Coordinates of C-alpha atoms and ligand atoms in Angstrom, one line a residue:
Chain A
X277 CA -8.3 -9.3 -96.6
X278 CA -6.9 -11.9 -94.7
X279 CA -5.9 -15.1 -96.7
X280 CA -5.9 -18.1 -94.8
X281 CA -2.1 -20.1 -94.6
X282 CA -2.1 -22.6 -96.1
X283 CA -0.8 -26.2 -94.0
X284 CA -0.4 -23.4 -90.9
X285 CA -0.8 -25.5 -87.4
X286 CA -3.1 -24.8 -85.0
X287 CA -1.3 -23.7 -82.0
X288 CA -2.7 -24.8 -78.6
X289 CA -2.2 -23.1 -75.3
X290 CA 0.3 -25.8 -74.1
X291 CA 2.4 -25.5 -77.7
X292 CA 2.3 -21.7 -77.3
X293 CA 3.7 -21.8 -73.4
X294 CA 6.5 -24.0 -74.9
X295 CA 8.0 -22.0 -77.2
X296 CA 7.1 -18.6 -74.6
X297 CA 9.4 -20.8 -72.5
X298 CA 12.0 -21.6 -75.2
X299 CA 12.1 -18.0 -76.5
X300 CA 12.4 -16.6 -72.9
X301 CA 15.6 -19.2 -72.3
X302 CA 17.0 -18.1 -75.6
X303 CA 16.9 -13.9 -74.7
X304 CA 18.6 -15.1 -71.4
X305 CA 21.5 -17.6 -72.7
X306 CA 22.0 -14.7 -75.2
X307 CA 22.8 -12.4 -72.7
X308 CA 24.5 -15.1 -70.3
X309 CA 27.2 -15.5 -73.4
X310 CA 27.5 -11.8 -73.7
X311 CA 27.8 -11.0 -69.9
X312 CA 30.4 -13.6 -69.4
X313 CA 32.2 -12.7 -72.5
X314 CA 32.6 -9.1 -71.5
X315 CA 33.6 -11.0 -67.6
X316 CA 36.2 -12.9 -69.2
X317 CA 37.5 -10.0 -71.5
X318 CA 37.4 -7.2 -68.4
X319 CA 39.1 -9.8 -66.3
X320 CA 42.0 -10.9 -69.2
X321 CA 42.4 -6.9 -69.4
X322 CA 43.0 -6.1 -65.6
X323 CA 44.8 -9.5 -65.9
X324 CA 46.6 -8.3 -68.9
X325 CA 48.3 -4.8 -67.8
X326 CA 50.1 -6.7 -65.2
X327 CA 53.2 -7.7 -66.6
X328 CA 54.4 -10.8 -66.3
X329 CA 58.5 -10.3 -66.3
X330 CA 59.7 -6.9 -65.9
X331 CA 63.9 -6.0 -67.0
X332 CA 64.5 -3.5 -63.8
X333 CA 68.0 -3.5 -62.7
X334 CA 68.5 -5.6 -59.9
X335 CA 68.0 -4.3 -55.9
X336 CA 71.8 -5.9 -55.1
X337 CA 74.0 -4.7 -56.8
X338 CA 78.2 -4.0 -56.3
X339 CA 79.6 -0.9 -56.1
X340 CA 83.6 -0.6 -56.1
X341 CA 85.6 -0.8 -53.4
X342 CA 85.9 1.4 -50.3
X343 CA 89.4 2.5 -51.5
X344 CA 87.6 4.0 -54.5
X345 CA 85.9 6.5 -53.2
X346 CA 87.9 9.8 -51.7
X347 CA 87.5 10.5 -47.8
X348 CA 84.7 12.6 -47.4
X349 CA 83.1 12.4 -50.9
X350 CA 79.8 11.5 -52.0
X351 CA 79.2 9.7 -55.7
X352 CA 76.3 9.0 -57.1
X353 CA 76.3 5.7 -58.3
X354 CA 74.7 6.1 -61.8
X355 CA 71.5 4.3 -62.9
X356 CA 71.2 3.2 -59.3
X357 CA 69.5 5.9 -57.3
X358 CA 72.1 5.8 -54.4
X359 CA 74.9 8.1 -53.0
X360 CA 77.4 6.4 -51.4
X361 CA 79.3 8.3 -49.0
X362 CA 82.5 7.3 -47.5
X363 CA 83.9 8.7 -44.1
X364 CA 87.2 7.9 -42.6
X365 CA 85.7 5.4 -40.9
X366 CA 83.5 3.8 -42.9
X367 CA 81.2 3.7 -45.9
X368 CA 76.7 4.1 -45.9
X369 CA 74.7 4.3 -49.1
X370 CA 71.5 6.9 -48.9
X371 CA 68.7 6.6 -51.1
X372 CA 69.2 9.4 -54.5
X373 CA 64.8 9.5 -54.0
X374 CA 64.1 12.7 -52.6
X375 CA 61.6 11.9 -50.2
X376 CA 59.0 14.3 -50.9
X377 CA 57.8 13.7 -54.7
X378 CA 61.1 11.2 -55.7
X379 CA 62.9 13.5 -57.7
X380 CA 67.0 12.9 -57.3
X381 CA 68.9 15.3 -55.6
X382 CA 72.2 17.3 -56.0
X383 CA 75.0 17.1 -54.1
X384 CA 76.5 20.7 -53.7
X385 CA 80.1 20.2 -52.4
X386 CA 80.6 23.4 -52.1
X387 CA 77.9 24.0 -49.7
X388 CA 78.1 20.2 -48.4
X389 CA 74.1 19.6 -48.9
X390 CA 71.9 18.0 -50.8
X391 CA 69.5 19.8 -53.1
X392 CA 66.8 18.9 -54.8
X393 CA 65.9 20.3 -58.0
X394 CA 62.0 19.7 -58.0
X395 CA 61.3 22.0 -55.1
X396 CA 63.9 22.6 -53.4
X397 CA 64.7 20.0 -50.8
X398 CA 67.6 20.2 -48.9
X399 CA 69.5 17.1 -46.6
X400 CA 72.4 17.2 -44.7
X401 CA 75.5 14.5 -45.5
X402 CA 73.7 12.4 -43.0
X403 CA 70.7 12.4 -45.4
X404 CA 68.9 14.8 -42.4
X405 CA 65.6 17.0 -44.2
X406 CA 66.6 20.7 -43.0
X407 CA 64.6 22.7 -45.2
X408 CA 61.8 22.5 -48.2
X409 CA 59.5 20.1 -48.5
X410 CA 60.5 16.9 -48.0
X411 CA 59.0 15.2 -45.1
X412 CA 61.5 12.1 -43.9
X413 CA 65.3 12.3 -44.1
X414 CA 66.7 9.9 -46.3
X415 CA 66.7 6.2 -46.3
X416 CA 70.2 4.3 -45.8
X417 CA 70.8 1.1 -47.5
X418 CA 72.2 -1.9 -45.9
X419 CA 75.4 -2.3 -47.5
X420 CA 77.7 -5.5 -46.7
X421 CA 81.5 -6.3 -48.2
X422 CA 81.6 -9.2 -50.6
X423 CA 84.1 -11.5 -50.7
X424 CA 86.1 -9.4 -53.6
X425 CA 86.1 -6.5 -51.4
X426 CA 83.6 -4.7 -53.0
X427 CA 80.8 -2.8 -51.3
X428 CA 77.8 -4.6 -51.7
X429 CA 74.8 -2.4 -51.4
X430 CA 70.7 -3.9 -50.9
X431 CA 68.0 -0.9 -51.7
X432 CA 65.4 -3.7 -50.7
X433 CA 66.9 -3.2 -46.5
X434 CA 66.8 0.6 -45.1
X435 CA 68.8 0.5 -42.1
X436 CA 69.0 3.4 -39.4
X437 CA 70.8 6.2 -39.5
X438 CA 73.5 5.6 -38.0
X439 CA 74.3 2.3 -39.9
X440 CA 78.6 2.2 -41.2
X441 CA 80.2 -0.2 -43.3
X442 CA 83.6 0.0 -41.6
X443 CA 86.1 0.4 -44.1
Chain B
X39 CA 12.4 24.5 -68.2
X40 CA 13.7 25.7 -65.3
X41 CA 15.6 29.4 -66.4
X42 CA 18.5 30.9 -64.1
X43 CA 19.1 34.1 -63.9
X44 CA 21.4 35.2 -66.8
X45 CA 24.7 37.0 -66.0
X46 CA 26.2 40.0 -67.1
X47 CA 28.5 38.3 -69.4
X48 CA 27.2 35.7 -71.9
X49 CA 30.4 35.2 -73.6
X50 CA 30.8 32.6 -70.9
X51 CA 28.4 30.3 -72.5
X52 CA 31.0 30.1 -75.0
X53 CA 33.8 28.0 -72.8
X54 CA 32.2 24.6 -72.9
X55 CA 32.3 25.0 -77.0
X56 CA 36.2 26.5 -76.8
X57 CA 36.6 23.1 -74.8
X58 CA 35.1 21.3 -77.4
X59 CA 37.0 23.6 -80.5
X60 CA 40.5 22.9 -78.4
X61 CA 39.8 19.3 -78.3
X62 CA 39.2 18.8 -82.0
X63 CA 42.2 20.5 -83.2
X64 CA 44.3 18.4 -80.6
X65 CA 42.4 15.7 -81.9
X66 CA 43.2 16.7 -85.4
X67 CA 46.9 17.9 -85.5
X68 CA 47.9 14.6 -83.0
X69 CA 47.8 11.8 -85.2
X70 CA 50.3 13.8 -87.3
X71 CA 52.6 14.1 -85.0
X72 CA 52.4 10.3 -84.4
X73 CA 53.7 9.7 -87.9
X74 CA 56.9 10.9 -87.1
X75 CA 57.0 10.3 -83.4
X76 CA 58.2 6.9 -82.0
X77 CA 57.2 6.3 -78.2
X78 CA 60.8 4.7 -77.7
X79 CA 63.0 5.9 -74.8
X80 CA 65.9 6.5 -77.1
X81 CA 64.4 8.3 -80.0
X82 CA 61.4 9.8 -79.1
X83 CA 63.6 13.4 -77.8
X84 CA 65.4 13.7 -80.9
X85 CA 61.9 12.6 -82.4
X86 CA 60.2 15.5 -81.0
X87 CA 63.2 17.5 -82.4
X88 CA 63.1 16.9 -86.0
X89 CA 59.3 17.7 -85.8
X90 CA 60.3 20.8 -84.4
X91 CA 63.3 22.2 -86.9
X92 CA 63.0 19.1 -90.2
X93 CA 59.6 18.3 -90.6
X94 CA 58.0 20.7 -93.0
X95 CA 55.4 22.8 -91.2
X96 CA 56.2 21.1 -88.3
X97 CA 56.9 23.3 -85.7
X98 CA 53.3 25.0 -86.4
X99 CA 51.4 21.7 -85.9
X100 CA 53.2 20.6 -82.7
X101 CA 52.1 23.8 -81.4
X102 CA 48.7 24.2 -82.6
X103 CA 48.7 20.3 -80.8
X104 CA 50.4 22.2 -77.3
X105 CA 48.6 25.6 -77.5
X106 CA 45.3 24.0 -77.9
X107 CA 46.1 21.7 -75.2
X108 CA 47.2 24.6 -72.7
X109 CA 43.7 26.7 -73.7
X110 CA 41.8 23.7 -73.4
X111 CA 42.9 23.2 -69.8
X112 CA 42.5 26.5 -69.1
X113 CA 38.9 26.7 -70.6
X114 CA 37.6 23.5 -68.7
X115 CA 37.8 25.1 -65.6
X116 CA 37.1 28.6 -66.5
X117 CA 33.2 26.7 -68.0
X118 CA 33.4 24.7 -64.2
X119 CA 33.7 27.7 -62.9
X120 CA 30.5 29.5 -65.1
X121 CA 28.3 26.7 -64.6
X122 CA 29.3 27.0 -60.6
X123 CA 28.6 31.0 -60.5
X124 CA 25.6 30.3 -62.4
X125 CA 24.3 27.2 -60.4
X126 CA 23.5 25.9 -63.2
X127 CA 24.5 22.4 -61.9
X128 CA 21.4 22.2 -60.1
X129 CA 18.5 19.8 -61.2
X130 CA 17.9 18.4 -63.7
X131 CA 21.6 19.4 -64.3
X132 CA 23.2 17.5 -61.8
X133 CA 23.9 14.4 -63.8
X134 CA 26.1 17.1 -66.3
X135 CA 27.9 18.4 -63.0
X136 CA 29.3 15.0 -62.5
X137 CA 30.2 13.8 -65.9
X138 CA 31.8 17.1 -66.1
X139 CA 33.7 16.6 -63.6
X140 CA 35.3 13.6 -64.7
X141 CA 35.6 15.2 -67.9
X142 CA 37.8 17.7 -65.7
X143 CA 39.9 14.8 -64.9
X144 CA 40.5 13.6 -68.2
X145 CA 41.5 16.9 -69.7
X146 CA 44.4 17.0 -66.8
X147 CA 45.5 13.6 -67.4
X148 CA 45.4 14.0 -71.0
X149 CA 48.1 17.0 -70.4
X150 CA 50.4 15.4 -67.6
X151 CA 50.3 11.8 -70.2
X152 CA 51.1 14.8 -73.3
X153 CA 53.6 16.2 -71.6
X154 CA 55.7 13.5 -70.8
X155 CA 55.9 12.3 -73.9
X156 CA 59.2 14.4 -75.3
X157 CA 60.8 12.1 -72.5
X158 CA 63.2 15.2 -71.7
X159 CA 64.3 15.8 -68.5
X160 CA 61.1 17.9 -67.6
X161 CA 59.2 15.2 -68.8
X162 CA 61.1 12.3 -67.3
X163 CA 60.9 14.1 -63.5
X164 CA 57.2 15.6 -64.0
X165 CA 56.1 12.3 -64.5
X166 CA 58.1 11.1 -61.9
X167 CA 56.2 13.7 -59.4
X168 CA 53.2 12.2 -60.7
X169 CA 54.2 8.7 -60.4
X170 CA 54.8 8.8 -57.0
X171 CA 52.1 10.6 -55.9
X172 CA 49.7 8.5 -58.1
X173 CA 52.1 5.8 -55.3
X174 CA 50.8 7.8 -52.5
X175 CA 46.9 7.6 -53.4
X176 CA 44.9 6.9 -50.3
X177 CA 43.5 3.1 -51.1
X178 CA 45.0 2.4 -54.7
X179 CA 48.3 3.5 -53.8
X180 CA 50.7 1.2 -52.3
X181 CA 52.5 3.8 -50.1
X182 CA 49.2 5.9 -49.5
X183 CA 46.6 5.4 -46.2
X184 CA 44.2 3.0 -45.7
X185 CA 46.4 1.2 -48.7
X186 CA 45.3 -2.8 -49.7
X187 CA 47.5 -3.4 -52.9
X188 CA 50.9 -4.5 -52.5
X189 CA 53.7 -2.6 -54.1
X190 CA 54.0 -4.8 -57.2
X191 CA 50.1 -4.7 -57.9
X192 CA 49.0 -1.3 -56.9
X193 CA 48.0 2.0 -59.4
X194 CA 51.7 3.3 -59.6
X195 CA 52.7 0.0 -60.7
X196 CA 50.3 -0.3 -63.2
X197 CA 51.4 3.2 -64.4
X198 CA 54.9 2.6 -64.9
X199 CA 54.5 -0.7 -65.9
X200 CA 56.9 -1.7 -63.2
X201 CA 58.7 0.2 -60.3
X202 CA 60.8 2.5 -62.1
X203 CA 60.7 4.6 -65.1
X204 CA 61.1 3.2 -68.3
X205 CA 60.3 2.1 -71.8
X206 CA 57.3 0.4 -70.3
X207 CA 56.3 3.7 -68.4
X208 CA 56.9 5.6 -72.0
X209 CA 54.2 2.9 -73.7
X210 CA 51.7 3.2 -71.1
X211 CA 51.5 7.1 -71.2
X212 CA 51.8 6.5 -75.1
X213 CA 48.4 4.7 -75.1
X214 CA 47.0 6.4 -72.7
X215 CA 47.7 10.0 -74.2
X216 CA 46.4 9.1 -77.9
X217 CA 43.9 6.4 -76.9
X218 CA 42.6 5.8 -74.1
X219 CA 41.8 9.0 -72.6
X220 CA 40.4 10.8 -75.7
X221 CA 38.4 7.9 -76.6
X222 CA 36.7 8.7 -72.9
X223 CA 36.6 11.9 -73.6
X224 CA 35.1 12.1 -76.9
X225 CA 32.8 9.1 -75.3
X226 CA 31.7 11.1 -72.5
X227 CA 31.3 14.1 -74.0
X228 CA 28.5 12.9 -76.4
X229 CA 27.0 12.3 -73.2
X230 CA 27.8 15.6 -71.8
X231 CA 25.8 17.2 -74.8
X232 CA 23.3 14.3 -74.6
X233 CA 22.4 15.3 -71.4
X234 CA 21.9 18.7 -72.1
X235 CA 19.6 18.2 -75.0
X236 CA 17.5 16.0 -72.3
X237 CA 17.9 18.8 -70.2
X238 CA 15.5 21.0 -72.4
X239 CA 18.9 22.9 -73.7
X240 CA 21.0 25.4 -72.2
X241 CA 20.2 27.1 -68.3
X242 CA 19.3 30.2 -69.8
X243 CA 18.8 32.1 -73.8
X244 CA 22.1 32.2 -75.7
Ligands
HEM110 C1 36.3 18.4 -71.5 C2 35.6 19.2 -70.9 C3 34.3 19.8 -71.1 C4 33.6 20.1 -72.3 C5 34.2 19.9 -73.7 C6 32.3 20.6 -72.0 C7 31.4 21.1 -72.9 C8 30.2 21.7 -72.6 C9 29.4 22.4 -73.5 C10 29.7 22.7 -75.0 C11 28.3 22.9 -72.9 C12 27.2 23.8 -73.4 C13 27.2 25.1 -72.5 C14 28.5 25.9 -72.5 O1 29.2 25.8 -73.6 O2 28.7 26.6 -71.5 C15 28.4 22.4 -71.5 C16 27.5 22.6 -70.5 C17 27.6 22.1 -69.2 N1 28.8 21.6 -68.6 FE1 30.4 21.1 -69.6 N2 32.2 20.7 -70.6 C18 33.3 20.2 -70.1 C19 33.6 20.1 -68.7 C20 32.7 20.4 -67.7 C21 33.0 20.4 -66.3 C22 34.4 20.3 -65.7 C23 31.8 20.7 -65.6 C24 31.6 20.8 -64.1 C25 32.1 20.0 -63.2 C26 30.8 20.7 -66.6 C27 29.4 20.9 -66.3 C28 28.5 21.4 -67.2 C29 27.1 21.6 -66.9 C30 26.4 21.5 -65.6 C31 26.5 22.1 -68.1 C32 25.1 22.6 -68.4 C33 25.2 24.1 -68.1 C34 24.0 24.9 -68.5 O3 23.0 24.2 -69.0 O4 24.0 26.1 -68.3 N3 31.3 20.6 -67.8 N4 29.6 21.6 -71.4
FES111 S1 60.6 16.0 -55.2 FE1 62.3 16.7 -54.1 S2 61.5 18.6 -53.3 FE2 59.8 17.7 -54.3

């Protein structure tokens, strides 16, 4: 049995397209919110792995003077990533990256060569690649004397290999 | 349902289930071991340590945790490699084929994120290794060919959290290890097993 509602309007074609059309608008501004929310989170989340400030030690940095460092040695300058090797003529910083897989290398004084301990690298004092993997020698490092007389070294400048810092 | 011919050995149907087995007991010894470990740079070695030789039973759940880990990468390939010899990739299993492979992926960068997390020196240079070819990555990578993101934007940087390794690197592979990639991989495996079901069950009687 079907019991009549009471005070229930009679719907007319026109009323009934209306609230089709309202209905329809609803399903879509429902999804327009959730598609734009999950926009504006994705976005805020790529956004938000970037990190604004990051503490990395600085690309400039001193380190001693020439007179510090024995002719012919090679010291890695710790924290840094950089050898710096001083000749009798002069002083060049090369890059403690090996340049295969950017482990840091060894310096073997014994042998005068560089090793490195990830696969077995190996670079001349110049920084050369002479045996293993690695596919590049070295890079060298600008380095310039600051007014205190200390070597001032800038990993953000590789220079070529035959760059000195006469000292 | 389409049958292929079943090999010789059916204890091979059995490697997608050891994956799953080796999963849930990383999944269930792991949050353990993140009530005594601290992802910082300067405790989480000696961390690692005192779950090894202090914590009571310790040393047994750590390496349930690693020996599940190492069988489960060594049984996700091993079932690759039976549903390859048994081409059982091939409709209506192709779908499978490629969520398993990313499945594949996710299983090793669940271990190379795990193993990195003593921060030992082993850790701290195999992750290096990774970060830097993760810098050499044609496209995404700034260092790599055909490379469009600058050196302070690109996957490596992302990684690390920066340009070297750090305590950001360390919180990154933190979340990464215990959330975000087994939250993908339970996520897509329901789908893996979803598919099957769909699939009218198994390529051949088990
Ligand atoms: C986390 C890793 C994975 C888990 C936990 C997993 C789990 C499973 C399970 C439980 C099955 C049922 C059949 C069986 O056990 O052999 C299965 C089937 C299947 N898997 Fe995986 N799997 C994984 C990775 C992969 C990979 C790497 C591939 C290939 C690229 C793959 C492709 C397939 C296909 C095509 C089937 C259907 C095979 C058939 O019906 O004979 N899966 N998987
Ligand atoms: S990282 Fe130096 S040889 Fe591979």
């Amino acid at each position: 049995m079907v019991k009549a509602i009471v005070g229930a309007e009679v719907l007319d074609a026109k009323k009934i397209a209306r609230r089709e059309a309202i209905r329809k608008g609803l399903f879509w501004a429902c999804w327009g919110v959730f598609i734009g929310f999950a926009g504006v989170l994705g976005a805020s989340v790529v956004r938000f792995i970037y990190p604004r400030i990051v503490f990395e030690p600085s690309s400039i940095f001193k380190a001693g003077k020439p007179d510090d460092y024995k002719a012919g040695s090679v010291t890695l300058v710790t924290g840094r990533r950089v050898f710096i090797v001083r000749m009798d003529k002069g002083v060049y910083a090369l890059s403690a990256k090996c340049t295969h897989l950017g482990c840091q290398p060894i310096w073997y004084e014994d042998q005068q060569i560089f090793k490195c301990p990830c696969h077995g690298a190996r670079f001349t004092k110049e920084g050369i690649n002479f045996a293993g993997p690695a596919p590049l020698p070295l890079p060298r490092f600008y380095l310039s004397m600051s007014p205190d007389g200390h070597i001032q070294v800038d990993k953000s400048r590789v220079v070529s290999m035959d760059f000195l810092l006469e000292a | 349902m389409k049958w292929v011919p079943l090999g010789l050995v059916r204890y091979t149907f059995c490697l997608g289930g050891l994956s799953v087995f080796f999963f849930l007991l990383c999944i269930l010894t792991g949050p353990f071991l993140m009530l005594y470990y601290v992802p910082d740079v300067n405790r989480a070695y000696s961390d690692v340590m005192d779950i090894m030789q202090v914590v009571p039973f310790g040393a047994f759940v750590r390496n349930v945790h690693r020996w599940s880990a190492c069988l489960m990468v060594l049984c996700v390939p091993l079932h690759m490699l039976r549903v390859f010899l048994q081409a059982a990739y091939k409709p209506p299993r192709q779908l499978n084929w490629l969520v398993g492979i990313t499945l594949l992926i996710l299983t090793y960068l669940l271990c190379f994120t795990g193993y990195m997390l003593p921060w030992d020196q082993e850790a701290y240079w195999g992750a290096t290794i990774g970060a830097t070819m993760a810098e050499n990555t044609p496209i995404l990578g700034a260092k790599g060919p055909f490379s469009v993101l600058p050196s302070d934007k690109d996957i490596h940087y992302i990684m690390l959290g920066g340009t070297v390794l750090d305590q950001p690197t360390l919180s990154r592979f933190f979340f990464a290890h215990c959330i975000a990639i087994p939250g993908a991989l339970a996520g897509l495996m329901g789908f893996h097993f979803y598919n099957i079901h769909r699939a009218g069950g198994m390529s051949g009687p088990l």
